Amino acid sequence: MLNNKFKLILPSLFGLLFVAAMMFALTSQEEQVTPSALVGKPIPAFTASSLSATERVGNNERIDNNELVGNNGLLGNSALLDNSIFQTDKNYTLLNVWASWCAVCQSEHGFLMKLAGKDGMRIVGLNYRDDRADANHVLSALGNPYVATIFDPDGKIALDMGVVATPETYLLDNQGIVLFRYSGALDETVWQHYFKPFMQLLTNK
């Protein structure tokens, strides 16, 4: 009798599992591609210290504690950063929100290194709700893809941006206007599917 009842409800269970899986897949996709309210606008104004006193900038430049960054000078051993970090002669900048405690962030780190190195992409980091020493340890161990890293220990800058979770990556133009946001880890597939076509479309306009 129990076996017969189980056979009767089995199709319903499979149906519920299928619907749940589809809803999860759709939700995950929406989280990745849902436009940010910042699209078409600059990153909200901020002033913050850089993560470390010395950071790599592109392939040749370097931000260090003897150099003015943004319009605000220095704070202790760290440069002060502001929105002017996004104004550049490069066509685009990526703003990558990350943290040392974020396992998904570490999974995308190798790809960010490739983008910054071989592909020459300009990437600014936003270190979110993190410990400065822990974050610097990650960059020392895995390499530093960022031209500069904004240190946001209380998450205020991220909150003003509407960051939902780490990692998130924003594509900005050379005036710091947000063009596109992606939530989730970057990899070659994501880059080719979302970012490259978007940049090509804008370049061809």
Coordinates of C-alpha atoms in Angstrom, one line a residue:
M1 CA 0.0 0.0 0.0
L2 CA 2.8 2.4 0.9
N3 CA 4.6 1.6 -2.3
N4 CA 1.5 2.4 -4.3
K5 CA 1.1 5.7 -2.6
F6 CA 4.7 6.5 -3.2
K7 CA 4.3 5.7 -6.9
L8 CA 1.3 8.1 -7.1
I9 CA 3.2 11.0 -5.5
L10 CA 6.5 10.4 -7.3
P11 CA 5.6 12.3 -10.5
S12 CA 4.4 15.3 -8.4
L13 CA 7.7 15.3 -6.5
F14 CA 9.7 15.2 -9.7
G15 CA 7.5 18.1 -11.0
L16 CA 8.2 20.2 -7.9
L17 CA 11.9 19.5 -8.1
F18 CA 11.9 20.5 -11.8
V19 CA 10.1 23.8 -11.1
A20 CA 12.4 24.6 -8.1
A21 CA 15.5 24.0 -10.3
M22 CA 14.1 26.2 -13.1
M23 CA 13.3 29.0 -10.6
F24 CA 16.8 28.7 -9.1
A25 CA 18.4 28.9 -12.6
L26 CA 16.3 31.9 -13.6
T27 CA 17.0 33.7 -10.3
S28 CA 20.7 33.1 -10.7
Q29 CA 20.7 34.5 -14.2
E30 CA 18.7 37.5 -13.2
E31 CA 21.2 38.2 -10.4
Q32 CA 24.0 38.2 -12.9
V33 CA 22.5 40.4 -15.6
T34 CA 20.0 42.7 -13.9
P35 CA 20.9 46.3 -14.7
S36 CA 22.1 48.5 -11.8
A37 CA 20.3 51.7 -11.0
L38 CA 23.7 53.3 -11.5
V39 CA 23.8 52.6 -15.2
G40 CA 24.2 55.9 -17.0
K41 CA 25.4 57.6 -13.9
P42 CA 28.8 58.0 -12.1
I43 CA 29.8 56.0 -9.1
P44 CA 28.5 58.0 -6.0
A45 CA 31.1 60.5 -4.8
F46 CA 33.5 59.0 -2.2
T47 CA 36.8 59.6 -0.6
A48 CA 38.6 56.6 0.8
S49 CA 42.1 55.3 1.5
S50 CA 43.8 52.9 -0.8
L51 CA 44.2 49.3 0.4
S52 CA 47.9 49.6 0.6
A53 CA 50.6 52.2 0.5
T54 CA 51.9 50.9 -2.8
E55 CA 49.8 49.5 -5.6
R56 CA 50.5 48.5 -9.2
V57 CA 48.9 50.7 -11.8
G58 CA 48.5 49.2 -15.3
N59 CA 51.7 47.8 -16.7
N60 CA 53.9 50.8 -16.1
E61 CA 52.3 53.2 -13.6
R62 CA 52.4 52.9 -9.9
I63 CA 50.5 54.5 -7.0
D64 CA 52.6 54.8 -3.9
N65 CA 52.7 56.9 -0.7
N66 CA 54.6 59.7 -2.4
E67 CA 52.1 60.2 -5.2
L68 CA 48.9 62.3 -5.2
V69 CA 45.9 60.1 -6.1
G70 CA 42.6 61.8 -7.0
N71 CA 42.4 65.3 -5.6
N72 CA 42.9 64.6 -1.9
G73 CA 46.5 63.7 -1.2
L74 CA 47.6 61.2 1.4
L75 CA 46.2 59.5 4.5
G76 CA 49.0 58.1 6.7
N77 CA 50.8 55.5 4.6
S78 CA 47.9 55.1 2.1
A79 CA 46.9 57.3 -0.7
L80 CA 43.4 58.9 -0.6
L81 CA 41.3 57.9 -3.6
D82 CA 38.2 59.5 -5.0
N83 CA 36.1 59.4 -8.2
S84 CA 38.9 60.8 -10.3
I85 CA 40.5 57.3 -10.2
F86 CA 37.9 56.4 -12.9
Q87 CA 38.9 59.2 -15.3
T88 CA 41.4 57.8 -17.7
D89 CA 42.7 57.8 -21.2
K90 CA 41.7 54.1 -21.5
N91 CA 38.4 53.4 -23.1
Y92 CA 37.1 51.4 -20.1
T93 CA 37.7 50.6 -16.5
L94 CA 36.4 47.6 -14.5
L95 CA 35.4 48.2 -10.9
N96 CA 35.6 44.9 -9.1
V97 CA 34.0 44.5 -5.7
W98 CA 35.8 41.8 -3.7
A99 CA 36.9 40.6 -0.3
S100 CA 39.5 38.2 1.1
W101 CA 36.8 36.1 2.9
C102 CA 34.8 35.7 -0.4
A103 CA 35.6 32.2 -1.9
V104 CA 33.9 33.1 -5.2
C105 CA 36.1 36.2 -5.5
Q106 CA 39.2 34.0 -5.2
S107 CA 37.9 31.7 -7.9
E108 CA 37.8 34.7 -10.4
H109 CA 41.2 36.1 -9.3
G110 CA 43.2 34.2 -11.9
F111 CA 41.0 35.5 -14.7
L112 CA 41.3 39.1 -13.4
M113 CA 45.1 38.6 -13.5
K114 CA 44.8 37.6 -17.1
L115 CA 42.7 40.6 -18.0
A116 CA 45.0 43.0 -16.3
G117 CA 48.2 41.4 -17.7
K118 CA 47.9 39.9 -21.2
D119 CA 44.7 41.8 -22.2
G120 CA 45.8 45.1 -20.6
M121 CA 42.4 45.8 -19.0
R122 CA 42.3 48.6 -16.4
I123 CA 40.8 47.2 -13.2
V124 CA 40.1 49.1 -10.0
G125 CA 39.3 47.1 -6.9
L126 CA 36.7 47.9 -4.2
N127 CA 37.7 45.9 -1.1
Y128 CA 34.4 45.3 0.8
R129 CA 34.0 44.8 4.6
D130 CA 37.4 43.3 5.0
D131 CA 40.5 43.4 7.1
R132 CA 43.3 45.3 5.5
A133 CA 46.0 42.8 6.4
D134 CA 43.9 39.8 5.2
A135 CA 43.1 41.6 1.9
N136 CA 46.8 42.5 1.3
H137 CA 47.8 38.9 2.1
V138 CA 45.5 37.7 -0.7
L139 CA 47.0 40.1 -3.2
S140 CA 50.5 39.2 -2.1
A141 CA 49.8 35.5 -2.5
L142 CA 47.7 35.5 -5.7
G143 CA 49.0 38.6 -7.5
N144 CA 47.5 42.1 -7.8
P145 CA 45.4 42.8 -10.9
Y146 CA 44.2 46.2 -9.7
V147 CA 45.6 49.6 -10.6
A148 CA 44.3 50.7 -7.2
T149 CA 42.1 49.3 -4.5
I150 CA 39.5 51.4 -2.7
F151 CA 39.4 50.2 1.0
D152 CA 35.7 50.1 2.2
P153 CA 35.9 48.4 5.6
D154 CA 32.4 49.5 6.7
G155 CA 30.8 48.8 3.3
K156 CA 29.5 52.4 3.0
I157 CA 30.7 53.0 -0.6
A158 CA 29.3 49.6 -1.7
L159 CA 26.0 50.4 0.1
D160 CA 25.8 53.7 -1.8
M161 CA 26.4 51.8 -5.0
G162 CA 23.7 49.2 -4.3
V163 CA 26.1 46.3 -4.1
V164 CA 24.1 43.1 -3.3
A165 CA 26.9 40.6 -2.8
T166 CA 30.5 39.9 -3.7
P167 CA 31.9 39.7 -6.3
E168 CA 30.3 42.3 -8.5
T169 CA 32.0 44.0 -11.5
Y170 CA 31.0 47.3 -13.1
L171 CA 32.1 48.4 -16.5
L172 CA 32.8 52.1 -16.6
D173 CA 33.7 54.5 -19.5
N174 CA 36.7 56.8 -19.4
Q175 CA 34.7 59.4 -17.5
G176 CA 33.6 57.0 -14.8
I177 CA 30.0 56.5 -16.0
V178 CA 28.6 53.1 -15.3
L179 CA 27.8 51.2 -18.5
F180 CA 27.1 47.7 -17.2
R181 CA 27.1 45.6 -14.0
Y182 CA 27.7 41.9 -13.6
S183 CA 27.0 40.0 -10.4
G184 CA 29.0 36.8 -9.9
A185 CA 32.5 35.5 -10.8
L186 CA 34.1 36.5 -14.0
D187 CA 35.6 33.9 -16.3
E188 CA 36.3 33.6 -20.0
T189 CA 32.8 32.5 -20.8
V190 CA 31.2 35.4 -19.0
W191 CA 33.6 37.9 -20.5
Q192 CA 33.0 36.7 -24.1
H193 CA 29.2 36.5 -23.6
Y194 CA 28.5 39.7 -21.8
F195 CA 31.4 42.2 -21.6
K196 CA 33.1 41.8 -25.0
P197 CA 29.9 42.2 -27.1
F198 CA 28.8 45.2 -25.0
M199 CA 32.2 47.0 -25.5
Q200 CA 32.2 46.2 -29.2
L201 CA 28.7 47.6 -29.6
L202 CA 29.7 50.8 -27.9
T203 CA 33.0 51.1 -29.9
N204 CA 31.1 50.6 -33.2
K205 CA 28.5 53.4 -32.4

